[in-house]
mmCIF file of C-alpha atoms in Angstrom:
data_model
loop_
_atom_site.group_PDB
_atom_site.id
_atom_site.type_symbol
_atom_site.label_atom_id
_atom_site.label_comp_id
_atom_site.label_asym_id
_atom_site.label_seq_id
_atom_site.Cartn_x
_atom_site.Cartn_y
_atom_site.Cartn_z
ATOM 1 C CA UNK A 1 84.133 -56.336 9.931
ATOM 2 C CA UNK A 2 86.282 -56.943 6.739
ATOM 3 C CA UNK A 3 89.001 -58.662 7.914
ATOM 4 C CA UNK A 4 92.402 -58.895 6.591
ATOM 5 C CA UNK A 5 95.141 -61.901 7.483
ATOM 6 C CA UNK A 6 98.619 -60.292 8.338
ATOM 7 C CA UNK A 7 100.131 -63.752 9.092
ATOM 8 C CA UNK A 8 98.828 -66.715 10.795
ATOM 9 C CA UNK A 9 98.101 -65.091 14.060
ATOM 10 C CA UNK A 10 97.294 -61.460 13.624
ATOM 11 C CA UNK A 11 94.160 -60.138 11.441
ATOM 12 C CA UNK A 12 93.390 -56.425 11.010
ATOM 13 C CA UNK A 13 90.023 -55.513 10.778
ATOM 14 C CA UNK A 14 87.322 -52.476 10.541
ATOM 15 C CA UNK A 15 85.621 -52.284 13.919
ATOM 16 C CA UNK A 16 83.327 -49.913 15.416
ATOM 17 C CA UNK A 17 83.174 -49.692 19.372
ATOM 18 C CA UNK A 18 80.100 -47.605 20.219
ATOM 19 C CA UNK A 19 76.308 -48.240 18.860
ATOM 20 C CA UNK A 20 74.648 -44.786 17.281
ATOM 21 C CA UNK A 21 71.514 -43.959 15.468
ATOM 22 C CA UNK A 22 71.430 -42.376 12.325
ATOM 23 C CA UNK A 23 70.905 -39.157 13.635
ATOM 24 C CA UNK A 24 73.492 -39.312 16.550
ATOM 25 C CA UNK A 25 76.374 -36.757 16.905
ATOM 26 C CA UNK A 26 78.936 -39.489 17.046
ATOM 27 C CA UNK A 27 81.372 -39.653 19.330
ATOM 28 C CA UNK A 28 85.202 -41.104 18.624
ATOM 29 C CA UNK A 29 84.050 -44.861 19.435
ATOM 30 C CA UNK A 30 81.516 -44.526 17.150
ATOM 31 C CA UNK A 31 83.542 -44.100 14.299
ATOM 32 C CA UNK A 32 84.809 -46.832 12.376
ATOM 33 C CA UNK A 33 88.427 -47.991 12.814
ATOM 34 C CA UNK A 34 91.158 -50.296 11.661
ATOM 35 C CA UNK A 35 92.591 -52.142 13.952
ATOM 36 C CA UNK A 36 95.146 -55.130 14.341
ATOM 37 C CA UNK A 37 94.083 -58.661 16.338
ATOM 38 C CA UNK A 38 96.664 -60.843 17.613
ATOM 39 C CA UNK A 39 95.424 -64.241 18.147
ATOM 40 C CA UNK A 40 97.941 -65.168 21.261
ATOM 41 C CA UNK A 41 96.062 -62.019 23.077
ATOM 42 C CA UNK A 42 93.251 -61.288 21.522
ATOM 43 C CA UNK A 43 91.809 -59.121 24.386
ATOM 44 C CA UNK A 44 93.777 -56.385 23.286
ATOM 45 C CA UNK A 45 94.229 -54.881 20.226
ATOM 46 C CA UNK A 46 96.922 -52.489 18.211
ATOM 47 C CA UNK A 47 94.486 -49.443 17.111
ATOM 48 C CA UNK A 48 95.801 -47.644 13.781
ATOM 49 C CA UNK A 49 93.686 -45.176 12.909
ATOM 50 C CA UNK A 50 92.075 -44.252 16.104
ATOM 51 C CA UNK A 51 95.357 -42.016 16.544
ATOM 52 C CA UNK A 52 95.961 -40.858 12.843
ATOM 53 C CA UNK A 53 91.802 -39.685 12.133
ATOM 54 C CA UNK A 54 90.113 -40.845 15.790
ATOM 55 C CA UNK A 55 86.813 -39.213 13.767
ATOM 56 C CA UNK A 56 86.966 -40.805 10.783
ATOM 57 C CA UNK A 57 85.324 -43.960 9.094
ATOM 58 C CA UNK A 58 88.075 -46.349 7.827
ATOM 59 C CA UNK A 59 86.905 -49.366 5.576
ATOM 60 C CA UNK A 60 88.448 -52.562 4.220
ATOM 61 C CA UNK A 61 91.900 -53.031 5.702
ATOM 62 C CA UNK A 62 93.942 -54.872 2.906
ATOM 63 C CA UNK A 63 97.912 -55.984 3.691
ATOM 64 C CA UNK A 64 100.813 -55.453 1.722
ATOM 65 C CA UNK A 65 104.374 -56.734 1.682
ATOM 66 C CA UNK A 66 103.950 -59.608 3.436
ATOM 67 C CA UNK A 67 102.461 -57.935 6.054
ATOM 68 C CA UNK A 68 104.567 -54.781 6.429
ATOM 69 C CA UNK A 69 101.797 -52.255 5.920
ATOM 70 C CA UNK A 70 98.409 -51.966 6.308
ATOM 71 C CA UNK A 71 96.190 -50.319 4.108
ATOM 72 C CA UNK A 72 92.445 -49.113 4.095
ATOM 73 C CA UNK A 73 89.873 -47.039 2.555
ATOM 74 C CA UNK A 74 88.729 -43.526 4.525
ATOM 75 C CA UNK A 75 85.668 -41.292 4.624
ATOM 76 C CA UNK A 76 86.674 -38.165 4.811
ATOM 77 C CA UNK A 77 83.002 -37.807 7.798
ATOM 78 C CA UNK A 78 84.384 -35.446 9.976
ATOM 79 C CA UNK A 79 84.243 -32.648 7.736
ATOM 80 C CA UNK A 80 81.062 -32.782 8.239
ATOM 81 C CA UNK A 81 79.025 -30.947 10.967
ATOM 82 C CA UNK A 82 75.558 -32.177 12.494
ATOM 83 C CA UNK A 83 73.357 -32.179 10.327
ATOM 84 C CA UNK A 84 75.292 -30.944 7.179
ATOM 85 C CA UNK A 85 74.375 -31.621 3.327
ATOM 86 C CA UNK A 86 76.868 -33.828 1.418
ATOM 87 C CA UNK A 87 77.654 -31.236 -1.747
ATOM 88 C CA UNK A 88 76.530 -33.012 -4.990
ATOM 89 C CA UNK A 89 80.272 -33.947 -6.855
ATOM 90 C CA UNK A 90 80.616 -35.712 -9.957
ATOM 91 C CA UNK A 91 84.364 -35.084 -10.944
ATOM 92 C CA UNK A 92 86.617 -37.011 -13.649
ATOM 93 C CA UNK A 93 89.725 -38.864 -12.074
ATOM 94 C CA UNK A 94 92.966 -39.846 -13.564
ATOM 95 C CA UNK A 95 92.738 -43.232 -14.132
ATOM 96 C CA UNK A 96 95.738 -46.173 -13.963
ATOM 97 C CA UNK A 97 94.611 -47.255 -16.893
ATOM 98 C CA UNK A 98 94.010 -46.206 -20.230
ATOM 99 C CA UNK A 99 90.764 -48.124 -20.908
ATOM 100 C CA UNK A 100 89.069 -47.731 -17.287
ATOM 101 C CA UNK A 101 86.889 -44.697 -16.613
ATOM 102 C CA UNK A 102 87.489 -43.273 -13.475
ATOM 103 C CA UNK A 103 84.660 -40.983 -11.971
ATOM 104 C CA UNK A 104 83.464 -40.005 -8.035
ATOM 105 C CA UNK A 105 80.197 -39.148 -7.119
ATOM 106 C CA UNK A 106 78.755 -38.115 -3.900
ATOM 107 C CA UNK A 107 75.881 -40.370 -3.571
ATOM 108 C CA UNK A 108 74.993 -44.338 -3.468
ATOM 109 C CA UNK A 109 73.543 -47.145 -5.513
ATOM 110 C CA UNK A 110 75.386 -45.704 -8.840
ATOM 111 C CA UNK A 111 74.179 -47.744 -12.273
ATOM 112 C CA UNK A 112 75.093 -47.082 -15.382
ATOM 113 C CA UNK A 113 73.139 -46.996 -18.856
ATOM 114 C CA UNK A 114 73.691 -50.346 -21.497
ATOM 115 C CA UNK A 115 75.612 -48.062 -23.066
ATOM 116 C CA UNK A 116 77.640 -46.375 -20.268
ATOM 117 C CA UNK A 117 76.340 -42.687 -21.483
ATOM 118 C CA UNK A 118 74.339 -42.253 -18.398
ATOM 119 C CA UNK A 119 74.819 -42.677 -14.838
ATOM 120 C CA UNK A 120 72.025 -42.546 -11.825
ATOM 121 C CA UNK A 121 72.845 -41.955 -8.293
ATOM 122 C CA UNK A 122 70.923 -41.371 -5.343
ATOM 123 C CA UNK A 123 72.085 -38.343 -2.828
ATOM 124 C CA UNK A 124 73.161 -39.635 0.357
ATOM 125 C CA UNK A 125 69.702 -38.746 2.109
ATOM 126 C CA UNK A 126 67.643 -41.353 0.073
ATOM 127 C CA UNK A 127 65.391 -38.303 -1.262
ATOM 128 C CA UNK A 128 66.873 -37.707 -4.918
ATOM 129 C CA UNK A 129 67.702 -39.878 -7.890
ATOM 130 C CA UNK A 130 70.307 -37.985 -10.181
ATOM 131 C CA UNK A 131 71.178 -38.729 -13.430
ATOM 132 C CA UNK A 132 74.900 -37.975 -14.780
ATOM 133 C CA UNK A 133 76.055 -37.370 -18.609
ATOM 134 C CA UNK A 134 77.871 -35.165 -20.965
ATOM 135 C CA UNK A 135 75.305 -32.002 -20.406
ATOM 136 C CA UNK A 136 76.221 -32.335 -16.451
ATOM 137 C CA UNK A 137 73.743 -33.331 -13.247
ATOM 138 C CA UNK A 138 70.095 -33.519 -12.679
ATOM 139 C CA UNK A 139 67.033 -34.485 -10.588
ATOM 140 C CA UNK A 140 65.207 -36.978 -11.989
ATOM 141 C CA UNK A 141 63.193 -38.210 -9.047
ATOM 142 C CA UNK A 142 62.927 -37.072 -5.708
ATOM 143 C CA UNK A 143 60.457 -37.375 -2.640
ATOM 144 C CA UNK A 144 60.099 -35.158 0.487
ATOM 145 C CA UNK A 145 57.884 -37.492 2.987
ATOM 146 C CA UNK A 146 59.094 -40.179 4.997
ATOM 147 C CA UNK A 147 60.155 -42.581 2.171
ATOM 148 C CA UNK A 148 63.511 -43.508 0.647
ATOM 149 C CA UNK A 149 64.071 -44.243 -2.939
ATOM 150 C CA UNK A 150 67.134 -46.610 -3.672
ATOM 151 C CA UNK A 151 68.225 -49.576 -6.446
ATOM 152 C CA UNK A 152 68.106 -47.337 -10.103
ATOM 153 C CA UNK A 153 67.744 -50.064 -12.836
ATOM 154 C CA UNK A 154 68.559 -49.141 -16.135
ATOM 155 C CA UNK A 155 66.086 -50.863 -18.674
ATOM 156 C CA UNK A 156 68.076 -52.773 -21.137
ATOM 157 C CA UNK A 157 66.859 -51.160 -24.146
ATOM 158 C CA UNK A 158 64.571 -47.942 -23.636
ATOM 159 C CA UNK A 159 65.253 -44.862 -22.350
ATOM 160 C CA UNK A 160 63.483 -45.755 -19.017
ATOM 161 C CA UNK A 161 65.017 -45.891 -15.251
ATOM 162 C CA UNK A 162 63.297 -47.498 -12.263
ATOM 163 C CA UNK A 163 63.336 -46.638 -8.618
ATOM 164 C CA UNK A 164 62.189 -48.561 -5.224
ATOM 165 C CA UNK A 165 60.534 -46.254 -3.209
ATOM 166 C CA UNK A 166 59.838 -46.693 0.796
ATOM 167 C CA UNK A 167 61.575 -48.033 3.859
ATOM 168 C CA UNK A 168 64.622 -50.129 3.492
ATOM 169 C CA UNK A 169 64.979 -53.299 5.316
ATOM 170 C CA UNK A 170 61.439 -53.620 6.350
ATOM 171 C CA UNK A 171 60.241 -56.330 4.970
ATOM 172 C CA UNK A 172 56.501 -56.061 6.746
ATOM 173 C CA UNK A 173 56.596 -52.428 5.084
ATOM 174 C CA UNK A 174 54.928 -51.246 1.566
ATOM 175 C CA UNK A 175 57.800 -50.802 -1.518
ATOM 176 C CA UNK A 176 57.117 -49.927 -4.735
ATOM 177 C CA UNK A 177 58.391 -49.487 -7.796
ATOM 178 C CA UNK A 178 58.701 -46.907 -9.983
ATOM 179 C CA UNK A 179 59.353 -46.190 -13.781
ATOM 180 C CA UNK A 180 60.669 -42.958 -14.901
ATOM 181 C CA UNK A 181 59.836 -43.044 -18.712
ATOM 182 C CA UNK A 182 61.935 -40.749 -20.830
ATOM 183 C CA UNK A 183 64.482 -40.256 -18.880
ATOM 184 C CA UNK A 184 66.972 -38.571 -20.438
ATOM 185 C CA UNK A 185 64.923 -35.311 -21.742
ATOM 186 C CA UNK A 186 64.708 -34.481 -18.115
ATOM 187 C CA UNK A 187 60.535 -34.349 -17.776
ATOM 188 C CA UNK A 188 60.695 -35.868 -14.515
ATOM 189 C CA UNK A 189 57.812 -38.166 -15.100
ATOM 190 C CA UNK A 190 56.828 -40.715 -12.609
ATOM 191 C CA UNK A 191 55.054 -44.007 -13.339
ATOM 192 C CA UNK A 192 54.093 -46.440 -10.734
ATOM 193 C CA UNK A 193 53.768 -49.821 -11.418
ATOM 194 C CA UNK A 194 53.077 -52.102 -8.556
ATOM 195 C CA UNK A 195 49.803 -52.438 -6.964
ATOM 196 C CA UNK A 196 48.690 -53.745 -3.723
ATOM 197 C CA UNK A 197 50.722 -52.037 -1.415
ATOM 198 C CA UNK A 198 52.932 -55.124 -0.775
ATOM 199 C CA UNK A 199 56.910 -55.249 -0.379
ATOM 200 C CA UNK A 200 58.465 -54.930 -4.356
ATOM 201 C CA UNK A 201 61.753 -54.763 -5.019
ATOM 202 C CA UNK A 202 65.041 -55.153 -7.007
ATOM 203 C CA UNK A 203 63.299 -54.640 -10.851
ATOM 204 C CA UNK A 204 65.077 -56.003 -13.960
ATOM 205 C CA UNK A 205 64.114 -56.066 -17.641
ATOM 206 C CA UNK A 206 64.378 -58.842 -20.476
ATOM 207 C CA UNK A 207 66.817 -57.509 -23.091
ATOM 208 C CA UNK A 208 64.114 -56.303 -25.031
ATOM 209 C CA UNK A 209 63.124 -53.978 -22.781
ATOM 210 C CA UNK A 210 59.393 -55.517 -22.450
ATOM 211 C CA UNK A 211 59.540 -57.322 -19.560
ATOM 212 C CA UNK A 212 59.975 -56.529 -15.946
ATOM 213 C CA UNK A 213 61.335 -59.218 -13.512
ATOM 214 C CA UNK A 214 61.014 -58.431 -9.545
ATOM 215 C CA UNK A 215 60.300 -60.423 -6.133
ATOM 216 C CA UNK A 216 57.687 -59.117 -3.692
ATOM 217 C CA UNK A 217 55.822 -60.456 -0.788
ATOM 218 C CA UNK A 218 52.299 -60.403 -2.691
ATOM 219 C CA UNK A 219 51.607 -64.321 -1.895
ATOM 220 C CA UNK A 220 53.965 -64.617 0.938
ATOM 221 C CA UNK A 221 51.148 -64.531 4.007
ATOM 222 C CA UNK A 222 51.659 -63.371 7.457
ATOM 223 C CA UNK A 223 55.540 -64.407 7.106
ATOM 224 C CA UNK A 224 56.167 -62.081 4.762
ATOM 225 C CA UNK A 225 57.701 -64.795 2.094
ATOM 226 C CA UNK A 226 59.281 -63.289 -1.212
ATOM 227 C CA UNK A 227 58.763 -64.704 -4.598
ATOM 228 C CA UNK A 228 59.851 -63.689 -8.101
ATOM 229 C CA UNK A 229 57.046 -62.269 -10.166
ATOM 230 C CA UNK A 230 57.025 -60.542 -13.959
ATOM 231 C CA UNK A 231 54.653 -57.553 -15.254
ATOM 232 C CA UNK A 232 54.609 -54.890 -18.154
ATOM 233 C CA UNK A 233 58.189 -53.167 -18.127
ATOM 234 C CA UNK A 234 56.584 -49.543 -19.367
ATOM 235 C CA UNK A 235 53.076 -49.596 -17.138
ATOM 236 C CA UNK A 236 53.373 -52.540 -14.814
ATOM 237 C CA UNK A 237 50.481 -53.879 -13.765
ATOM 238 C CA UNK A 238 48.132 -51.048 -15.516
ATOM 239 C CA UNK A 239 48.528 -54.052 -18.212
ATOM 240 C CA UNK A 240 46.708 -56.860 -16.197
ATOM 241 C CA UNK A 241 48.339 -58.862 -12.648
ATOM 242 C CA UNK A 242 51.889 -59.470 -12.527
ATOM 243 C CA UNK A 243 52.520 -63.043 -13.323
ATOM 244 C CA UNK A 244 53.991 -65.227 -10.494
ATOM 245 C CA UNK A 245 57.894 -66.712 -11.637
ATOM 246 C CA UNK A 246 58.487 -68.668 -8.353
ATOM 247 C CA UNK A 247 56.521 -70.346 -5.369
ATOM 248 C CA UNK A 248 57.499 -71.628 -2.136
ATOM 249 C CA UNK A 249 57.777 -70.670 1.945
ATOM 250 C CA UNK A 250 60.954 -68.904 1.334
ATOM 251 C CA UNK A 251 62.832 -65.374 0.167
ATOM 252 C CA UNK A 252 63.882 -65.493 -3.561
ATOM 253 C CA UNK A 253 65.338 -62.043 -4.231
ATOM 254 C CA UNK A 254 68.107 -60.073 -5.914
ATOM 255 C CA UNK A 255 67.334 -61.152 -9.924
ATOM 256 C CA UNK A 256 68.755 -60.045 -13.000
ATOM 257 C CA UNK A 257 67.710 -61.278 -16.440
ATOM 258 C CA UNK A 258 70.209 -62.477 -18.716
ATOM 259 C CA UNK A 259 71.648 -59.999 -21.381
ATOM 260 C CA UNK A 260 71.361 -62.802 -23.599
ATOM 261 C CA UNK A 261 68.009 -63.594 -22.832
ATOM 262 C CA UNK A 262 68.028 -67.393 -21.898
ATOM 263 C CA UNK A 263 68.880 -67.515 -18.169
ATOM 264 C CA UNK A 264 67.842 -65.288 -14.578
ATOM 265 C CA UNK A 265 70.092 -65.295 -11.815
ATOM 266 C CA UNK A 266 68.495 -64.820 -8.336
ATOM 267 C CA UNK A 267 69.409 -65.176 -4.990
ATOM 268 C CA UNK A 268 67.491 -67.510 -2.666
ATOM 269 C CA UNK A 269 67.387 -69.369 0.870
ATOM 270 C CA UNK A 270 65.071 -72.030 -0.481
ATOM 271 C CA UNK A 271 67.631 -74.572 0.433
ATOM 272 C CA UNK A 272 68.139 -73.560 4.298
ATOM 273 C CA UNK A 273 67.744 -76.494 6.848
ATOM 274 C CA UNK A 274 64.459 -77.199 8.403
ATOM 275 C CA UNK A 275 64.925 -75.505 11.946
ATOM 276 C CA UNK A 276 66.527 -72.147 10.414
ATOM 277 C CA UNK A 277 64.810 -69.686 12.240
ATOM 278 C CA UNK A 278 62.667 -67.395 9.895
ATOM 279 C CA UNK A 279 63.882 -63.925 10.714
ATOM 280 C CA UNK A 280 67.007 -62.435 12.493
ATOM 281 C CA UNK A 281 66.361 -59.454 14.079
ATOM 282 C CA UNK A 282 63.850 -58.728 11.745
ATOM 283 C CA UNK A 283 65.907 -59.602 8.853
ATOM 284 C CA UNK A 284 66.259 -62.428 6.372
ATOM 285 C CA UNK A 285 68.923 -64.994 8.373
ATOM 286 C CA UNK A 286 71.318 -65.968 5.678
ATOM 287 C CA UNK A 287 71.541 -69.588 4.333
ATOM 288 C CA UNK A 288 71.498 -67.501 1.394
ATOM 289 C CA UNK A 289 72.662 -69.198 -2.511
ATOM 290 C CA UNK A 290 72.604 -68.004 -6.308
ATOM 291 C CA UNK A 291 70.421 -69.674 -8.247
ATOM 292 C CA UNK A 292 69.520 -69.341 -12.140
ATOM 293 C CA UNK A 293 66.409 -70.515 -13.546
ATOM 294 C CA UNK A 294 66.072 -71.175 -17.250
ATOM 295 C CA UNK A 295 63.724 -68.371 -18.974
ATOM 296 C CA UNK A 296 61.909 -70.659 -21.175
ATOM 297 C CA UNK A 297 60.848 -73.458 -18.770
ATOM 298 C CA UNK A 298 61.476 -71.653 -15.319
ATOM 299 C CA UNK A 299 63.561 -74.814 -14.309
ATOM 300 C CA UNK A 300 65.836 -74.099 -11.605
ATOM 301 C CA UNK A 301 69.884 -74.764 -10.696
ATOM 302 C CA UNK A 302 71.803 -74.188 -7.732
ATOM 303 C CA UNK A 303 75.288 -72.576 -8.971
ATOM 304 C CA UNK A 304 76.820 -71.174 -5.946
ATOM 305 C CA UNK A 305 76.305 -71.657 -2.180
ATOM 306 C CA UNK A 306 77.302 -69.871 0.925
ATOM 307 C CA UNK A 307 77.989 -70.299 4.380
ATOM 308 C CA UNK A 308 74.899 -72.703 5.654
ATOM 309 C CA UNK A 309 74.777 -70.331 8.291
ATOM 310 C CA UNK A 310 73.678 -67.245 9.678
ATOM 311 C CA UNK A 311 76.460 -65.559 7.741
ATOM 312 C CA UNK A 312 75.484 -67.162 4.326
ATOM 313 C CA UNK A 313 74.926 -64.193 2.721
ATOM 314 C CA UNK A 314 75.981 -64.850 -1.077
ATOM 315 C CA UNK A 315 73.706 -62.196 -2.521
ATOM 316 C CA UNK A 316 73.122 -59.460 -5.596
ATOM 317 C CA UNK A 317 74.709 -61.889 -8.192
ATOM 318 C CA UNK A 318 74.979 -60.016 -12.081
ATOM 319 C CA UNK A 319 75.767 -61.437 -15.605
ATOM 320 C CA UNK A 320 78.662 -60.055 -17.452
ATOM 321 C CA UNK A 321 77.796 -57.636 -20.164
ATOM 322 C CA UNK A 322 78.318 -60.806 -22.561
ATOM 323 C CA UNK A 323 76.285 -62.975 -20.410
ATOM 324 C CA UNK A 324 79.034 -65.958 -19.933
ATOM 325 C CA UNK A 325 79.637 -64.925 -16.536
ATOM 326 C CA UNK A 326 77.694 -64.282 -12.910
ATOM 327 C CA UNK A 327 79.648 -61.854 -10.592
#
């Protein structure tokens, strides 16, 4: 995975040797490691950190110096025993730079508020959402049954944070999604807003705060197809059906309205050739491009496409706080 050109014949890269499960106690090939690829041999490779941290996870080699040194990112994993809790951290860093914020938190999906006052996490178990500011940490949301929650959005102009709730990457499996009004006077309220019991995701508001974009299977029939729909940003469909944005035999996914209001960028395979197969493994199978579709009219444009393959994965696109740009 990741990899990184040395020179023209050797490549580092992350790899990991062994399968697990989630709940495995992982052995050293199941770790993740960096290691180096020479293209004259590539049978054998130079391991790196399989001697300096054999159980540790190593990410994204980079190169430096024309090649003289490698670098990477670690997880610090085997500090942890079977079966341990990850201790809730949210410390302050020294940062390079004067105008950059630097902060680490122990936890995944981090978003920020519009106005960068607030941050929500989720722990690393997929059972608490935690919110971050000046008066310290707290639960917000949380779960204890077989469900996940994941993907905080930040409503673009009330104080109102929404959660996914369910499996993740099981498409054939019920998602919904949540609203947590009020979310900074710590009530813990709870607000669900999709009906149906289909497969909702990946909520984001106009910048009025009034409207709530998402894509769900709803009208997508045995093959589980995902369109982009709109509802009620405080209530969701308590307010009357959510109104259907997109239609076709295909996955649009991944949208974000516009902070200027004019434009939603989206994700989309609706371009993928005739005999793409539909899943991979259960999964969506790439062929994957970012789209934006014109708020007023719903008019769509192709802006940027990926492989036309099974690796064509060019996905989660966002506007620039300004709006003039899609990263």
């Amino acid at each position: 995975m990741t990899p990184a050109a040395i020179d023209e014949n050797r490549v580092a890269v992350a790899t990991i040797r062994q399968k697990s499960v989630f709940f495995d106690v992982r052995v050293e090939a199941q770790y993740r490691h960096i290691e180096v690829f020479d293209m004259s041999s590539p049978e054998k490779s130079l391991q790196i950190t399989q001697y300096t941290k054999p159980k540790g996870d190593h990410y994204n080699p980079f190169v430096m110096d024309s090649g003289k040194y490698i670098g990477y990112h670690r997880c610090q994993s085997d500090h942890l025993q079977h079966g341990d809790d990850v201790p809730r951290q949210f410390n302050k860093l020294l940062s390079p730079h004067e105008d950059v914020g630097l902060f680490r938190v122990a936890g995944a999906f981090p978003a920020f508020s519009k106005d960068g006052s607030k941050l929500a996490f989720v722990d690393n178990e997929f059972k608490a959402m935690w919110l971050a500011n000046s008066d310290g940490m707290r639960v917000v949301f949380e779960t204890d049954g077989p469900n996940g929650i994941f993907s905080p959005v930040w409503n673009q102009k009330k104080d109102i944070l929404y959660v996914c709730m369910g499996p993740s990457f099981k498409p054939n499996e019920t998602l919904e999604i949540y609203a947590i009004p009020h979310v900074s006077s710590g009530a813990r309220e709870r607000r669900l807003l999709t009906k149906g019991k289909f497969n909702n995701a990946f909520p984001s508001t106009n910048p009025e705060g009034t409207k709530l974009i998402f894509r769900s299977t709803r009208d997508g029939g045995d093959k589980k197809y995902k369109n982009l729909y709109i509802m009620d940003a405080e209530v969701g469909e308590d307010a009357g059906e959510a109104e259907r944005l997109t239609e076709g035999d295909w996955t649009d996914t991944h949208c974000q309205w516009s902070p200027n209001r004019d434009w939603i960028v989206f994700s989309s395979n609706r371009d993928r050739p005739a005999d793409a197969p539909e899943h991979y493994h259960g999964l969506d199978p790439g062929y994957f491009a970012v789209y934006l579709m014109n708020a007023s009219d719903s008019s769509v444009v192709r802006v940027l496409r990926s492989g036309y393959d099974f690796s064509g994965h060019v996905n989660h696109p966002v506007f620039s706080p300004d709006g003039e740009a899609l990263w």
